[in-house]
Short mmCIF file of C-alpha atoms in Angstrom, two decimals:
data_model
loop_
_atom_site.label_atom_id
_atom_site.label_comp_id
_atom_site.label_asym_id
_atom_site.label_seq_id
_atom_site.Cartn_x
_atom_site.Cartn_y
_atom_site.Cartn_z
CA MET H 19 -28.17 67.98 -56.50
CA THR H 20 -27.97 69.45 -53.00
CA ARG H 21 -30.80 67.20 -51.89
CA ARG H 22 -28.96 64.12 -53.08
CA VAL H 23 -25.85 65.17 -51.19
CA TRP H 24 -27.80 65.59 -47.99
CA LEU H 25 -29.45 62.20 -48.45
CA ALA H 26 -26.03 60.63 -48.97
CA VAL H 27 -24.68 62.33 -45.86
CA LEU H 28 -27.67 61.20 -43.80
CA LEU H 29 -27.33 57.66 -45.11
CA PHE H 30 -23.62 57.68 -44.27
CA LEU H 31 -24.31 58.95 -40.77
CA ALA H 32 -27.02 56.32 -40.26
CA LEU H 33 -24.73 53.55 -41.41
CA GLY H 34 -21.97 54.82 -39.15
CA ALA H 35 -24.28 55.01 -36.14
CA GLY H 36 -25.59 51.51 -36.85
CA GLY H 37 -22.10 50.17 -37.22
CA GLY H 38 -21.02 51.81 -33.99
CA TRP H 39 -24.01 50.35 -32.14
CA TRP H 40 -23.31 46.89 -33.55
CA TRP H 41 -19.63 47.14 -32.58
CA THR H 42 -20.57 48.18 -29.06
CA MET H 43 -23.30 45.58 -28.53
CA ARG H 44 -21.72 42.66 -30.34
CA ARG H 45 -20.89 39.56 -28.33
CA PRO H 46 -17.21 38.69 -27.96
CA ILE H 47 -16.01 35.71 -29.93
CA PRO H 48 -16.07 32.75 -27.52
CA ILE H 49 -12.62 31.50 -26.55
CA THR H 50 -12.01 27.79 -27.10
CA TRP H 51 -8.86 25.75 -26.81
CA GLN H 52 -8.17 22.51 -28.65
CA GLY H 53 -7.06 19.37 -26.89
CA TYR H 54 -7.42 15.62 -26.52
CA ALA H 55 -8.54 13.19 -23.85
CA GLU H 56 -5.59 11.42 -22.23
CA ALA H 57 -5.23 8.81 -19.48
CA ASP H 58 -2.78 7.64 -16.82
CA PHE H 59 -2.78 3.88 -17.27
CA VAL H 60 -1.91 1.56 -14.40
CA LYS H 61 0.42 -1.09 -15.81
CA ILE H 62 0.38 -4.17 -13.62
CA GLY H 63 3.11 -6.78 -13.66
CA PRO H 64 4.43 -9.54 -11.37
CA THR H 65 6.71 -8.71 -8.47
CA GLN H 66 9.00 -11.63 -9.34
CA GLN H 67 10.04 -13.53 -12.42
CA GLY H 68 7.95 -16.53 -13.35
CA LEU H 69 5.89 -18.44 -15.88
CA LEU H 70 2.38 -17.14 -16.59
CA THR H 71 -0.09 -19.96 -16.06
CA ALA H 72 -3.31 -18.00 -16.76
CA VAL H 73 -4.47 -14.53 -17.81
CA LEU H 74 -8.01 -14.20 -16.51
CA VAL H 75 -9.12 -10.90 -18.10
CA SER H 76 -9.55 -9.51 -21.60
CA ARG H 77 -9.54 -6.07 -23.17
CA GLY H 78 -12.57 -4.04 -22.23
CA ASP H 79 -13.40 -6.00 -19.08
CA GLN H 80 -14.58 -4.00 -16.10
CA VAL H 81 -12.85 -5.28 -12.95
CA GLN H 82 -13.17 -4.51 -9.26
CA ALA H 83 -10.29 -4.02 -6.86
CA GLY H 84 -9.15 -7.46 -5.71
CA THR H 85 -10.11 -9.27 -8.93
CA VAL H 86 -7.45 -11.81 -9.94
CA LEU H 87 -5.87 -10.63 -13.22
CA PHE H 88 -3.30 -13.35 -13.85
CA THR H 89 -1.42 -16.15 -12.09
CA GLN H 90 2.11 -17.55 -12.20
CA ASP H 91 3.55 -20.98 -11.58
CA ASP H 92 3.92 -21.32 -7.78
CA ALA H 93 5.40 -24.82 -7.34
CA ASP H 94 8.77 -23.53 -6.10
CA ASP H 95 7.22 -20.95 -3.76
CA ARG H 96 4.78 -23.49 -2.37
CA ALA H 97 7.65 -25.86 -1.54
CA ALA H 98 9.60 -23.01 0.06
CA ARG H 99 6.56 -22.11 2.16
CA ASP H 100 6.16 -25.71 3.36
CA GLN H 101 9.87 -25.95 4.20
CA ALA H 102 9.73 -22.71 6.19
CA ALA H 103 6.67 -23.95 8.08
CA GLN H 104 8.51 -27.17 9.05
CA MET H 105 11.58 -25.22 10.20
CA LEU H 106 9.39 -22.98 12.36
CA ALA H 107 7.65 -25.98 13.92
CA GLN H 108 11.01 -27.60 14.71
CA ALA H 109 12.37 -24.40 16.26
CA GLU H 110 9.25 -23.98 18.41
CA GLU H 111 9.47 -27.58 19.57
CA THR H 112 13.10 -27.14 20.58
CA LEU H 113 12.23 -23.98 22.50
CA GLY H 114 9.40 -25.79 24.25
CA ASN H 115 11.74 -28.56 25.34
CA LEU H 116 14.27 -26.07 26.72
CA GLN H 117 11.55 -24.28 28.68
CA GLN H 118 10.08 -27.48 30.17
CA GLY H 119 11.21 -28.98 33.48
CA GLY H 120 11.89 -32.63 34.25
CA LYS H 121 9.51 -35.47 33.55
CA PRO H 122 6.49 -35.78 35.89
CA THR H 123 7.89 -39.03 37.30
CA GLU H 124 11.23 -37.39 38.03
CA ILE H 125 9.51 -34.51 39.83
CA ALA H 126 7.38 -36.94 41.84
CA GLN H 127 10.48 -38.89 42.86
CA ALA H 128 12.22 -35.68 43.98
CA GLU H 129 9.18 -34.68 46.03
CA ALA H 130 9.16 -38.11 47.72
CA ASN H 131 12.87 -37.88 48.51
CA LEU H 132 12.31 -34.46 50.08
CA ALA H 133 9.47 -35.78 52.22
CA ASP H 134 11.63 -38.70 53.42
CA ALA H 135 14.54 -36.37 54.22
CA ARG H 136 12.26 -34.09 56.25
CA ALA H 137 10.92 -37.08 58.20
CA VAL H 138 14.46 -38.20 59.03
CA LEU H 139 15.31 -34.64 60.11
CA ALA H 140 12.28 -34.49 62.38
CA ARG H 141 13.25 -37.78 64.05
CA ALA H 142 16.88 -36.74 64.46
CA THR H 143 15.79 -33.42 65.99
CA ALA H 144 13.56 -35.23 68.50
CA ASP H 145 16.29 -37.74 69.44
CA LEU H 146 18.77 -34.91 69.99
CA ALA H 147 16.32 -33.05 72.22
CA ARG H 148 15.76 -36.12 74.42
CA GLY H 149 19.50 -36.86 74.64
CA GLU H 150 20.35 -33.29 75.67
CA ALA H 151 17.61 -33.42 78.35
CA GLN H 152 19.00 -36.65 79.88
CA LEU H 153 22.66 -35.65 79.70
CA PRO H 154 22.70 -33.58 83.00
CA MET H 155 21.09 -36.48 84.90
CA GLY H 156 23.54 -39.03 83.50
CA GLY H 157 20.90 -40.86 81.49
CA VAL H 158 23.08 -40.78 78.35
CA SER H 159 26.73 -40.27 77.75
CA ARG H 160 28.20 -37.18 76.13
CA GLN H 161 29.44 -39.36 73.26
CA THR H 162 25.87 -40.40 72.54
CA VAL H 163 24.69 -36.76 72.50
CA ASP H 164 27.51 -35.83 70.10
CA GLN H 165 26.42 -38.69 67.84
CA LEU H 166 22.81 -37.44 67.89
CA ARG H 167 23.96 -33.94 66.97
CA ALA H 168 25.94 -35.29 64.01
CA GLU H 169 22.91 -37.30 62.82
CA ARG H 170 20.71 -34.19 62.97
CA LEU H 171 23.21 -32.14 60.95
CA SER H 172 23.35 -34.94 58.38
CA ALA H 173 19.54 -35.04 58.17
CA GLN H 174 19.42 -31.26 57.72
CA ALA H 175 21.95 -31.48 54.87
CA LYS H 176 19.90 -34.21 53.17
CA VAL H 177 16.77 -32.03 53.36
CA GLU H 178 18.63 -29.15 51.71
CA ALA H 179 19.93 -31.50 49.03
CA ALA H 180 16.40 -32.84 48.39
CA VAL H 181 15.04 -29.27 48.09
CA ALA H 182 17.76 -28.42 45.53
CA ALA H 183 17.01 -31.61 43.57
CA LEU H 184 13.27 -30.80 43.44
CA THR H 185 13.99 -27.21 42.34
CA GLN H 186 16.25 -28.52 39.60
CA ALA H 187 13.61 -30.99 38.42
CA ARG H 188 10.99 -28.27 38.17
CA ALA H 189 13.30 -25.73 36.44
CA PRO H 190 13.60 -25.46 32.60
CA MET H 191 16.03 -27.88 31.06
CA GLY H 192 17.90 -25.19 29.12
CA ARG H 193 20.03 -22.43 30.52
CA GLU H 194 18.79 -18.85 30.20
CA GLY H 195 21.26 -18.09 27.42
CA GLU H 196 20.17 -21.19 25.47
CA ILE H 197 16.51 -20.24 25.81
CA LEU H 198 17.16 -16.66 24.60
CA ALA H 199 19.11 -17.96 21.60
CA GLN H 200 16.35 -20.40 20.71
CA ARG H 201 13.73 -17.66 20.96
CA ALA H 202 15.73 -15.69 18.39
CA SER H 203 15.80 -18.78 16.16
CA VAL H 204 12.01 -19.07 16.42
CA ALA H 205 11.60 -15.40 15.47
CA ALA H 206 13.89 -15.85 12.46
CA ALA H 207 11.99 -18.96 11.35
CA ARG H 208 8.69 -17.11 11.70
CA ALA H 209 10.00 -14.24 9.56
CA THR H 210 11.20 -16.70 6.93
CA LEU H 211 7.76 -18.27 6.82
CA GLY H 212 6.12 -14.86 6.47
CA MET H 213 8.36 -14.02 3.51
CA ALA H 214 7.65 -17.38 1.88
CA GLU H 215 3.89 -16.88 2.29
CA TRP H 216 4.17 -13.37 0.81
CA ARG H 217 6.08 -14.66 -2.23
CA LEU H 218 3.49 -17.38 -2.73
CA ALA H 219 0.63 -14.88 -2.51
CA GLN H 220 2.33 -12.69 -5.16
CA ARG H 221 1.84 -15.45 -7.72
CA ARG H 222 -1.85 -14.40 -7.86
CA VAL H 223 -1.84 -10.78 -9.04
CA VAL H 224 -5.02 -8.81 -8.35
CA ALA H 225 -6.33 -5.45 -9.53
CA PRO H 226 -5.28 -2.69 -7.11
CA VAL H 227 -8.22 -0.44 -8.07
CA ASP H 228 -11.51 -0.54 -9.97
CA GLY H 229 -11.15 0.11 -13.68
CA ARG H 230 -11.37 -1.07 -17.27
CA VAL H 231 -8.82 -3.41 -18.83
CA ALA H 232 -7.25 -1.26 -21.53
CA ASP H 233 -4.80 -3.85 -22.85
CA VAL H 234 -3.34 -7.29 -22.21
CA MET H 235 0.34 -7.44 -23.10
CA ALA H 236 1.17 -11.10 -22.39
CA ARG H 237 -0.40 -14.53 -22.62
CA ALA H 238 -0.27 -17.76 -20.64
CA GLY H 239 2.92 -19.68 -21.28
CA GLU H 240 5.20 -16.63 -21.38
CA THR H 241 7.93 -16.16 -18.80
CA MET H 242 7.69 -12.64 -17.40
CA ALA H 243 10.45 -10.66 -15.74
CA ALA H 244 9.72 -8.95 -12.44
CA GLY H 245 7.88 -5.71 -13.11
CA ALA H 246 7.15 -6.43 -16.78
CA PRO H 247 3.57 -5.25 -17.51
CA VAL H 248 1.00 -7.93 -18.23
CA VAL H 249 -2.26 -5.96 -17.90
CA SER H 250 -2.89 -2.24 -18.49
CA LEU H 251 -5.72 -0.95 -16.31
CA LEU H 252 -7.57 2.35 -16.74
CA PRO H 253 -9.25 3.64 -13.55
CA PRO H 254 -12.06 6.15 -14.25
CA GLY H 255 -10.39 8.87 -12.23
CA ASN H 256 -7.21 8.66 -14.34
CA ILE H 257 -8.79 10.18 -17.47
CA PHE H 258 -8.00 13.85 -18.10
CA VAL H 259 -7.89 16.39 -20.93
CA ARG H 260 -4.67 17.91 -22.25
CA PHE H 261 -5.13 21.13 -24.19
CA PHE H 262 -3.05 24.03 -25.45
CA VAL H 263 -3.34 27.66 -24.39
CA PRO H 264 -1.75 30.46 -26.46
CA GLU H 265 0.93 32.50 -24.82
CA ALA H 266 -1.23 35.62 -24.92
CA LEU H 267 -3.83 33.99 -22.63
CA PHE H 268 -1.41 32.09 -20.40
CA ALA H 269 -1.61 34.62 -17.57
CA THR H 270 -5.41 34.27 -17.41
CA ILE H 271 -5.46 30.61 -16.27
CA HIS H 272 -4.61 29.22 -12.84
CA LEU H 273 -4.54 25.87 -11.08
CA ASN H 274 -8.00 24.69 -9.97
CA ASP H 275 -9.74 27.07 -12.40
CA GLN H 276 -12.94 25.52 -13.75
CA VAL H 277 -13.30 24.90 -17.49
CA ALA H 278 -16.06 23.43 -19.66
CA LEU H 279 -15.39 20.51 -22.00
CA SER H 280 -17.15 19.75 -25.29
CA CYS H 281 -16.85 16.56 -27.33
CA ASP H 282 -18.96 14.18 -29.37
CA GLY H 283 -21.28 12.29 -27.02
CA CYS H 284 -20.41 14.44 -24.01
CA PRO H 285 -23.06 16.34 -22.06
CA PRO H 286 -22.91 20.08 -22.76
CA ASP H 287 -20.32 22.04 -20.81
CA LEU H 288 -18.85 19.03 -19.02
CA PRO H 289 -17.11 20.59 -15.97
CA ALA H 290 -13.43 20.03 -15.18
CA ARG H 291 -10.73 21.72 -13.16
CA ILE H 292 -7.21 22.62 -14.24
CA SER H 293 -4.75 20.27 -12.54
CA PHE H 294 -1.48 21.06 -14.34
CA ILE H 295 0.02 24.02 -16.18
CA SER H 296 3.29 23.53 -18.01
CA PRO H 297 6.00 26.00 -16.94
CA GLN H 298 7.56 25.92 -20.43
CA ALA H 299 6.16 27.09 -23.75
CA GLU H 300 6.38 25.15 -27.00
CA TYR H 301 5.27 25.50 -30.58
CA THR H 302 1.72 24.59 -31.52
CA PRO H 303 1.63 20.85 -32.32
CA PRO H 304 0.97 20.33 -36.05
CA LEU H 305 -2.04 18.06 -35.46
CA ILE H 306 -3.91 20.62 -33.38
CA TYR H 307 -6.48 22.54 -35.40
CA SER H 308 -6.04 26.27 -34.94
CA GLU H 309 -6.98 29.23 -37.09
CA SER H 310 -4.07 31.21 -35.72
CA SER H 311 -0.52 30.94 -36.92
CA LYS H 312 1.23 27.71 -36.02
CA ALA H 313 4.35 29.69 -35.18
CA LYS H 314 2.73 30.99 -31.97
CA LEU H 315 3.85 29.53 -28.70
CA VAL H 316 1.42 27.58 -26.55
CA PHE H 317 1.47 26.08 -23.05
CA ILE H 318 0.31 22.54 -22.26
CA VAL H 319 -2.46 22.53 -19.67
CA GLU H 320 -4.29 19.56 -18.14
CA ALA H 321 -7.77 19.49 -16.62
CA ARG H 322 -9.52 16.64 -14.85
CA PRO H 323 -13.29 16.14 -14.79
CA ALA H 324 -15.03 14.49 -11.84
CA ARG H 325 -14.60 10.73 -11.57
CA GLU H 326 -18.21 9.98 -12.51
CA GLN H 327 -17.93 12.25 -15.57
CA ALA H 328 -14.47 11.10 -16.70
CA VAL H 329 -15.87 7.77 -17.91
CA ARG H 330 -17.63 9.65 -20.72
CA LEU H 331 -14.28 10.45 -22.31
CA ASN H 332 -12.12 8.08 -24.33
CA PRO H 333 -8.34 8.51 -24.58
CA GLY H 334 -7.40 10.12 -27.89
CA GLU H 335 -10.77 11.77 -28.41
CA PRO H 336 -10.62 15.44 -29.58
CA VAL H 337 -12.01 17.84 -26.99
CA GLU H 338 -12.73 21.55 -27.01
CA VAL H 339 -12.08 23.45 -23.78
CA ARG H 340 -13.71 26.70 -22.85
CA PRO H 341 -12.99 28.83 -19.78
CA VAL H 342 -16.01 29.19 -17.55
CA HIS H 343 -15.13 32.84 -16.91
CA ALA H 344 -13.86 33.96 -20.28
CA PRO H 345 -10.70 36.03 -20.03
CA SER H 346 -10.73 39.39 -21.66
CA SER H 347 -9.07 39.48 -25.05
#
């Protein structure tokens, strides 16, 4: 009987030692958080109201930045562009006329008149010099010398008048104020043309970034309001994972912490970095699988994988998230 008791005690001690060793050496239960793949879609619409004439993409198409997605009727904008171009041309022509001088024939005539006036002045100057030289010797009368002086003054005045006429012929036709006002009109017409060309260009809407066409919300023949989405585009870098962290582990996560993602078809331990942590707690969503009580509070956290890895995820796909450096429980 005593032997059996000792055997029982030894067996109990052995079981206790084995249990203690197992408890000490056991691996901690890996921490995983449940979540889903989400996406920030780029919804593209026209900048102005108009009739859709063509939608050139379909769901699932891969498009490059600059690819034409859809077009609108541009008859009105094309006419406005042509009208603005004509108004600019007219304003520039008016400015050119104001800045030009007289006609070439008018300038040539003024130059000839100036040359004739200078010749008359030279002759009158020479006649006056001879008369003044002969006056002391009595060769001419004082009345004659006075007449020669008057003729020279008249010739000098005609030269000055001819110079003024030539300057006027070469000067711009418009006054300085008129030219400045017309330059402002040209600038306004040029701005109007630029706006008309911009509005016309907006009738061909292109993809702003590379991506996949997630949805097409309108068809040719529909009249779209400005800003109403026609195409929903999903750039690869806009896919992220939204998951839920229990309140007890909230203090163990930080922005830019690295996590590992697991999903069907994903490479093992797909890396991502935490990009958003909600500042407010909420109750566990009912569709999230969790073995813990649904009454526990959780925090919404978002993580973004690298652009080249994000394309492996599909919005709505369940994803498991594991911290790379597991927090202590």
